[in-house]
Coordinates of C-alpha atoms in Angstrom, one line a residue:
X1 CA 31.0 14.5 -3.4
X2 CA 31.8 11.2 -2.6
X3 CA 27.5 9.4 -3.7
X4 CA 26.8 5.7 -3.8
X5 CA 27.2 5.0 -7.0
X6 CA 24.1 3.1 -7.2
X7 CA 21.8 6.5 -6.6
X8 CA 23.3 8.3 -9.0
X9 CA 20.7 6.9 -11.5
X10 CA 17.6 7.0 -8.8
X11 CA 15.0 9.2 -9.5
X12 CA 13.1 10.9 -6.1
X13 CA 9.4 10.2 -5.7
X14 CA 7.5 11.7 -7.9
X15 CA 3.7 12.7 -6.7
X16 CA 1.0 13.1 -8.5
X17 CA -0.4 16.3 -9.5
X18 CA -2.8 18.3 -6.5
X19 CA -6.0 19.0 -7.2
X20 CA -5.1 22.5 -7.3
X21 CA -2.5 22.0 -10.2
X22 CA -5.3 20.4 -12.3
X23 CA -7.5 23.1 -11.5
X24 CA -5.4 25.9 -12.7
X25 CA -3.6 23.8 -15.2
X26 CA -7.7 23.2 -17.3
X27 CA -9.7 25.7 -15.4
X28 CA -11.6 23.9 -13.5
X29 CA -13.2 24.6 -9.8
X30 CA -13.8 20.9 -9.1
X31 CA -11.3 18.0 -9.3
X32 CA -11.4 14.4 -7.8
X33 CA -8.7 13.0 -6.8
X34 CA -8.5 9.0 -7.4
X35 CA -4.9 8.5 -8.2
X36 CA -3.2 8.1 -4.3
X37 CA -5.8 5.0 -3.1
X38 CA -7.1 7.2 -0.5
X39 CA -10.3 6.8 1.8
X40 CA -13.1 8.9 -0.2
X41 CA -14.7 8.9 3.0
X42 CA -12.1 10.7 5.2
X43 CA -11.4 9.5 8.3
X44 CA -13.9 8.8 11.5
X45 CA -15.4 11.3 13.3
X46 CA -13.5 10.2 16.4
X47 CA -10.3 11.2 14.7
X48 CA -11.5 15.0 14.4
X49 CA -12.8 15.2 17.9
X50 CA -9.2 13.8 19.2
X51 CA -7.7 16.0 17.0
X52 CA -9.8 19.0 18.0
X53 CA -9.4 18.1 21.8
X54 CA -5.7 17.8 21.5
X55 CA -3.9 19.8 24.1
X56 CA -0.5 18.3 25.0
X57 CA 2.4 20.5 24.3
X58 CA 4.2 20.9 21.1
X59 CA 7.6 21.8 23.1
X60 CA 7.9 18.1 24.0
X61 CA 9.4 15.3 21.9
X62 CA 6.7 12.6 21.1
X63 CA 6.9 9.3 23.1
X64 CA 9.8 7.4 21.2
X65 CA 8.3 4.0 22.0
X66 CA 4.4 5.0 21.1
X67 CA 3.2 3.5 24.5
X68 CA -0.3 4.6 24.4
X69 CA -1.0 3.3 20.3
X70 CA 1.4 0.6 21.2
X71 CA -1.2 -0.8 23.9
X72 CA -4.5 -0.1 22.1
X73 CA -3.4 -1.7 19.0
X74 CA -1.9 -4.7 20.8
X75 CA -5.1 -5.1 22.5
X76 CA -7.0 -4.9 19.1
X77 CA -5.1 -7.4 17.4
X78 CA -4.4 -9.7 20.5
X79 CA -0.8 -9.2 19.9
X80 CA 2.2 -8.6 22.5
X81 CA 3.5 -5.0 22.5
X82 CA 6.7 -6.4 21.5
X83 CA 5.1 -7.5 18.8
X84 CA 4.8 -4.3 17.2
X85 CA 7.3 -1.8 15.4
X86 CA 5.9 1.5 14.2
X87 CA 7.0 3.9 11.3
X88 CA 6.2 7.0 9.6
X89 CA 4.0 5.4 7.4
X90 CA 4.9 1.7 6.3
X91 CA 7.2 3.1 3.8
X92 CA 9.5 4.0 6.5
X93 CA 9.4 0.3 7.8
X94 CA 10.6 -0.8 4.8
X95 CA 13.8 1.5 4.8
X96 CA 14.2 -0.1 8.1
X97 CA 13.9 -3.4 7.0
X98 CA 16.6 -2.5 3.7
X99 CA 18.7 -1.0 5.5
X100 CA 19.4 -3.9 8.6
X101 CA 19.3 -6.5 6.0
X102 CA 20.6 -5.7 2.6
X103 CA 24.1 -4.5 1.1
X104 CA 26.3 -5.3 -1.8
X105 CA 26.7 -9.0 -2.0
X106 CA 23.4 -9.9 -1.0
X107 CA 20.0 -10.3 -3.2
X108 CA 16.4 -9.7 -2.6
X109 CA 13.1 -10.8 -4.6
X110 CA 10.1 -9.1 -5.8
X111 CA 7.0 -9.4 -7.5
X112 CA 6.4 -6.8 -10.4
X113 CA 5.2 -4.3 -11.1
X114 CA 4.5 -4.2 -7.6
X115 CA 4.8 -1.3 -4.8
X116 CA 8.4 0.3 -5.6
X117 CA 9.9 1.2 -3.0
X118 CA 11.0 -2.5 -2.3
X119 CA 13.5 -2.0 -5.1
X120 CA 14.1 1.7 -4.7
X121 CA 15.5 1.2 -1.3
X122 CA 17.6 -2.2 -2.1
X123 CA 19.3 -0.2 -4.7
X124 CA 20.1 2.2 -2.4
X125 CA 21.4 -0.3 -0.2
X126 CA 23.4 -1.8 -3.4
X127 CA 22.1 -5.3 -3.1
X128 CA 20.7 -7.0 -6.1
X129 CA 17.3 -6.8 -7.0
X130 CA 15.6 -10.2 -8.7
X131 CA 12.5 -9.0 -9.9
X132 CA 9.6 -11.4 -10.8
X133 CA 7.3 -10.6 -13.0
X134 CA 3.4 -11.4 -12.0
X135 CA 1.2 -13.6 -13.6
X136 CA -2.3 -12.3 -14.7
X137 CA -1.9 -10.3 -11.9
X138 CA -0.6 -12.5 -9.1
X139 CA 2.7 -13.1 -7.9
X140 CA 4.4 -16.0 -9.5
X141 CA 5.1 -17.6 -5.9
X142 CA 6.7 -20.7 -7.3
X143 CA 9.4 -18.8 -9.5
X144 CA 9.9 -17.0 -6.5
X145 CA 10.7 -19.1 -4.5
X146 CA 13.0 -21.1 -6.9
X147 CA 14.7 -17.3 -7.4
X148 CA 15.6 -18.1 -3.7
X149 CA 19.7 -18.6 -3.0
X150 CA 22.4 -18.6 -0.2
X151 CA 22.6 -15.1 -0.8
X152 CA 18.3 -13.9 -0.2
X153 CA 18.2 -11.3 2.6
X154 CA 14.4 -10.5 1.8
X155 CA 11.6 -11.8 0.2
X156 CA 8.7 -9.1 -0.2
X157 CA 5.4 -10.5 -1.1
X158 CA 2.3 -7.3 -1.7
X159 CA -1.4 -8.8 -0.8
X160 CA -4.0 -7.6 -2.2
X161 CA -0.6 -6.1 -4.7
X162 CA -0.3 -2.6 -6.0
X163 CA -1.3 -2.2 -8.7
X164 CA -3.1 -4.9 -9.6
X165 CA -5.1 -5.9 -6.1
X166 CA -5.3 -9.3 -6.7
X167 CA -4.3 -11.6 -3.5
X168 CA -2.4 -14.1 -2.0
X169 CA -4.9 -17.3 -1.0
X170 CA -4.0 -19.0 2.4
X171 CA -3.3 -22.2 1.0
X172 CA -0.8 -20.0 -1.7
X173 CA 0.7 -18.6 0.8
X174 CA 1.5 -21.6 3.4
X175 CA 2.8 -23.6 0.1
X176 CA 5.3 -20.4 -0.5
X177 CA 6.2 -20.0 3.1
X178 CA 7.1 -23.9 4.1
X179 CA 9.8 -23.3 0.8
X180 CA 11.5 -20.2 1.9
X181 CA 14.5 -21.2 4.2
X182 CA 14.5 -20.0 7.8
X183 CA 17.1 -18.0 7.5
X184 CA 15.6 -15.6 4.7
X185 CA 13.5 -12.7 5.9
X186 CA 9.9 -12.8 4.1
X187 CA 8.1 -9.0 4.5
X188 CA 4.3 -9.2 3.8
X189 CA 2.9 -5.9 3.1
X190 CA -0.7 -6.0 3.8
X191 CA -1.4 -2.0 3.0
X192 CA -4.8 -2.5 1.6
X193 CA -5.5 -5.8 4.5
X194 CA -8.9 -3.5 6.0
X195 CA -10.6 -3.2 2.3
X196 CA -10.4 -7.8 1.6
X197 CA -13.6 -9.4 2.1
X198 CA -12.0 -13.1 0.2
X199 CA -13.0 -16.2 2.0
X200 CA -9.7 -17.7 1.3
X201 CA -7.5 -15.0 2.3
X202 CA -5.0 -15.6 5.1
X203 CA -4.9 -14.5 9.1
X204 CA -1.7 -13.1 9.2
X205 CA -2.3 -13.1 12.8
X206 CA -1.6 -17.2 12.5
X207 CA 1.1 -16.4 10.0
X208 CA 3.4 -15.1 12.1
X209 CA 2.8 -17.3 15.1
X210 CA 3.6 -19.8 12.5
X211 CA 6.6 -18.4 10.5
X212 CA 9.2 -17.2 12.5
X213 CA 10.6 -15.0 9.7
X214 CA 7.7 -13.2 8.7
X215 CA 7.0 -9.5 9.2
X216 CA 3.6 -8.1 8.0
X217 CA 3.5 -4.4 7.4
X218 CA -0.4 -2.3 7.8
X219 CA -0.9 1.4 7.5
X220 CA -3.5 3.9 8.8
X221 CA -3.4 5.8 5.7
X222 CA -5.6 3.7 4.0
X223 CA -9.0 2.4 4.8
X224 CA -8.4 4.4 8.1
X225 CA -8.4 7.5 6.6
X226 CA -4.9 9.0 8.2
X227 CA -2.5 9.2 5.2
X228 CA -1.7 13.1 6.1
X229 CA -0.4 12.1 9.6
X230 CA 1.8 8.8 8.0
X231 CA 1.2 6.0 10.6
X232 CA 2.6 2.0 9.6
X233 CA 3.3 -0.8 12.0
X234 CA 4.4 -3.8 11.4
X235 CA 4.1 -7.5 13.4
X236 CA 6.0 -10.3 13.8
X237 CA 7.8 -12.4 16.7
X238 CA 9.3 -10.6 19.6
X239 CA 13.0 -11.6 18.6
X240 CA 12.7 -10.1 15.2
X241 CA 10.9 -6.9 16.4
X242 CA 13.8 -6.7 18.7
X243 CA 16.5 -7.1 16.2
X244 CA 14.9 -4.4 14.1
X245 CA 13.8 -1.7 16.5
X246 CA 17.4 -0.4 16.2
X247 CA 17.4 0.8 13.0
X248 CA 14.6 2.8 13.4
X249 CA 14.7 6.4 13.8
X250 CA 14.2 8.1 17.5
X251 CA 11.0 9.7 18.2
X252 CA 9.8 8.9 14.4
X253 CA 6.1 9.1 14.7
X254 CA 4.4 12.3 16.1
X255 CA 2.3 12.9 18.9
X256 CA -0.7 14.2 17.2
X257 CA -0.4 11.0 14.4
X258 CA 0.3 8.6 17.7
X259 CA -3.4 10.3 19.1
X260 CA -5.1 9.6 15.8
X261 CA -4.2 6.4 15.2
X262 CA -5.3 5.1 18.8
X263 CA -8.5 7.0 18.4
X264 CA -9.4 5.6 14.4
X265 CA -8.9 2.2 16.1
X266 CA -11.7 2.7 18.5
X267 CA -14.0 3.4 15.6
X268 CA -14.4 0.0 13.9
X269 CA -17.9 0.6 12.8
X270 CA -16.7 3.3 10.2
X271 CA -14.1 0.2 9.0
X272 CA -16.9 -2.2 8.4
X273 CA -18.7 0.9 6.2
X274 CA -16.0 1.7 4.4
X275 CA -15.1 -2.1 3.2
X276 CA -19.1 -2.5 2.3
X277 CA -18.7 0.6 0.7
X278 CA -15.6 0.0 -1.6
X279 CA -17.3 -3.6 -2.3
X280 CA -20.3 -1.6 -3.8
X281 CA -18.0 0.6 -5.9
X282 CA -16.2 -2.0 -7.1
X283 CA -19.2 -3.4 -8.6
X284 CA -19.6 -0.1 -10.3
X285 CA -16.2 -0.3 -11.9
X286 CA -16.8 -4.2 -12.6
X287 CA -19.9 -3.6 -14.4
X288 CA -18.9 -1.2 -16.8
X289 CA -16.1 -2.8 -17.8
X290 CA -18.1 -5.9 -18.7
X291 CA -20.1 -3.5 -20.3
X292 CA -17.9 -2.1 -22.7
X293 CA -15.7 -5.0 -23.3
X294 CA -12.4 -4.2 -21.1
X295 CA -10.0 -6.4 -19.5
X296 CA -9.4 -5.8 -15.4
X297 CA -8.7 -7.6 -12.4
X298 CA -11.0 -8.4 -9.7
X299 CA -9.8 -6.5 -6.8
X300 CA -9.7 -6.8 -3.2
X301 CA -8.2 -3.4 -2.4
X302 CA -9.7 -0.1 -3.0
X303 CA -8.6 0.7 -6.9
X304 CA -8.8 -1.6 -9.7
X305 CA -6.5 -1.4 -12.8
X306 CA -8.6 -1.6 -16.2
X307 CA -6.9 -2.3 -19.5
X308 CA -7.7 0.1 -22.0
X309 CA -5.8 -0.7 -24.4
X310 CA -4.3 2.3 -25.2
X311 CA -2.1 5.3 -24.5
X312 CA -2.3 5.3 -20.7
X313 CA -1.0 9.0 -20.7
X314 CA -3.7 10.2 -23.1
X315 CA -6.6 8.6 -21.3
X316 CA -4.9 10.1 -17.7
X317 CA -4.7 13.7 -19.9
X318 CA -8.4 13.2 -20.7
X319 CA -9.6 12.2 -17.6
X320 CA -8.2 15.0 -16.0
X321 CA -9.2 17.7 -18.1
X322 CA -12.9 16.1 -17.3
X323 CA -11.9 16.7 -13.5
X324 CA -10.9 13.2 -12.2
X325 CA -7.3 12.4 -11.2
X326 CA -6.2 8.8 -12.0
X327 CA -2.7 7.0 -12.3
X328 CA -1.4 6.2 -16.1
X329 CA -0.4 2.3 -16.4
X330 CA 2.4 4.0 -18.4
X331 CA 3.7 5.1 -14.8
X332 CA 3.4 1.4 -13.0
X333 CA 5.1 -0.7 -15.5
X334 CA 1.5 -1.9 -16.9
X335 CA 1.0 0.2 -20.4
X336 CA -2.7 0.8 -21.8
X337 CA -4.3 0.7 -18.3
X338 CA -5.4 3.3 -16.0
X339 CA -5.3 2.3 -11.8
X340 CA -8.6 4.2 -10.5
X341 CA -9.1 4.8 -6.4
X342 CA -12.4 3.7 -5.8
X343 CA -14.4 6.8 -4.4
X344 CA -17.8 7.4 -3.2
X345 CA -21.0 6.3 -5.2
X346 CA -20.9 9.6 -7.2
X347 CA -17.6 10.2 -7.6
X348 CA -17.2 6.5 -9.2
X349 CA -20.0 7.6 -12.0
X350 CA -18.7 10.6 -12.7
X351 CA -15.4 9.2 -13.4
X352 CA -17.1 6.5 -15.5
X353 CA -18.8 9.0 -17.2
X354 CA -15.8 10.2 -18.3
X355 CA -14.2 7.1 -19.4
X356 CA -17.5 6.5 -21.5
X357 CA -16.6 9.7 -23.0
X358 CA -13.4 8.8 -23.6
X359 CA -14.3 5.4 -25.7
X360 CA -16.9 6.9 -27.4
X361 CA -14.6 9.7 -29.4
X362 CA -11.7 7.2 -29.3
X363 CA -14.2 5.3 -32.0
X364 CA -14.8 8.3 -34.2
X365 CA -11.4 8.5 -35.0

């Protein structure tokens, strides 16, 4: 078989363990789930009556340009329709974007550890990956842009970032932007954009007004609670939407996901009470971590990564034999932490009950 070289050495995703695997695997009959940064709260009610109304056929191929989610969410963010490009789930927008753009011979730049499938996808595409590596958190714009060359396709930039969910400032991001050469395409995911209550944070809205060679990239499967039916658009001027739209796969979001998307838009109200509710569970996480002494980053996303200074695989094994699935640091390039979902009020104690647990027998030994 004649394989790119280049995959020979990629590993597939890898996804977490279910919450039926930890059951069996300790014997448990309940198990949280905080590892995947999805919406504790589900998704709105709206959603489930759409769902449950649904009647169109399943014989029929979805609508290829996503007309009806195309016009409510233009009218939502007072955008044009050509503004928009949809995937199956950002992720897929971000093959799109790798594979117009990138191939051997050409570069692209990235924060890390950041979200990886910016690198796993320019490898596939054999271009040369210049990863930067963050500064207490944040991305070291100014080394990236100095990383920048005749031969930069893409610059991705991850705001609030995974894992770390600390953010890009207005002012940080205008400085970065006015240095990047016209020429060089600058993708700003914006995954977690919902859950960000920062004064200072950007309108990405006037970003790409602004910046002709910006793309910023939003999912439903966040704060909107629609990760099982993979929904991402991104926005940016009509003539780059144009020149991507192309690549992207025929009929590539369903109709049932097309339905859910338009109807979690007309629910704002559960938005705003699930961004005031992450903001009070972040307090949760913040205050026992000043409590016991551990290093973390304030976060404007709906995790936080604490430094535990320790095996990150050992504390995941503990956590989940207590019932509560988190992500080992070990896993996102950040060893001794743990990356924790935010979750409701009582899933947040319960999970810090555990982590109490954890430090206090760590100190007997």
């Amino acid at each position: 078989m004649k394989w790119k070289e280049q995959i020979l050495t990629l590993k597939a995703y890898q996804p977490g363990r279910t919450t039926d695997q930890v059951k069996k695997a300790y014997g448990l009959s309940d198990v949280v789930k905080l590892a995947s940064n999805e919406n504790p709260f589900g998704s709105s009610e709206k959603v489930k009556e759409c769902i449950r109304t649904y009647a169109d056929s399943f014989a029929i191929y979805p609508d290829g340009y996503t007309t009806g989610l195309r016009t409510e969410l233009a009218h939502f963010l007072n955008v044009s329709e050509k503004q928009l490009i949809f995937g199956n789930g950002s992720d897929e927008i971000i093959m799109m974007i790798s594979r117009a753009m990138l191939e051997p011979g050409k570069n692209t730049i990235m924060p890390t550890p950041s979200f990886p499938q910016y690198r796993h996808n320019a490898i596939v595409e054999g271009a040369e990956v210049r990863e930067i590596e963050l500064v207490n958190g944040a991305h070291d714009l100014d080394k990236m842009a100095q990383s920048i060359d005749e031969n930069t396709a893409i610059v991705w930039l991850c705001s609030p970032n995974n894992p770390t969910g600390v953010y890009i400032t207005d002012v940080q991001l205008r400085g970065f932007l006015d240095r990047v050469p016209e020429g060089v395409f600058v993708v700003l995911d914006e995954a977690y954009y919902e859950y960000v209550t920062a004064d200072d944070y950007y309108n990405a809205l006037d970003i790409i007004k602004e910046y002709s060679n910006v793309i910023v990239l939003r999912t439903f499967s966040k704060v909107y609670g629609l990760a099982a039916f993979r929904v991402g658009y991104g926005m940016a001027n009509e003539s780059l939407i144009a020149q991507l739209d192309p690549v992207r796969e025929p009929f590539n979001v369903n109709s049932l996901a097309q339905k859910a998307a338009g109807a979690a838009i007309g629910d704002q109200e559960f938005i705003d009470n699930c961004r005031a509710a992450n903001k009070e569970g972040l307090e949760q996480f913040y205050a026992f971590c000043q409590e016991n002494g551990l290093s973390y980053y304030p976060s404007e996303a709906n995790f936080i990564l604490i430094d535990f200074n320790c095996d990150s695989n050992e504390l995941f094994e503990y956590l989940m034999s207590k019932g509560y699935i988190v992500r080992s640091g070990a896993a996102l390039g950040i060893p001794g932490t743990v990356r924790v979902t935010v979750g409701s009020t009582e899933q947040n104690n319960g999970v810090l009950n555990a982590m109490k647990s954890f430090l206090a027998e760590t100190v007997k030994r």
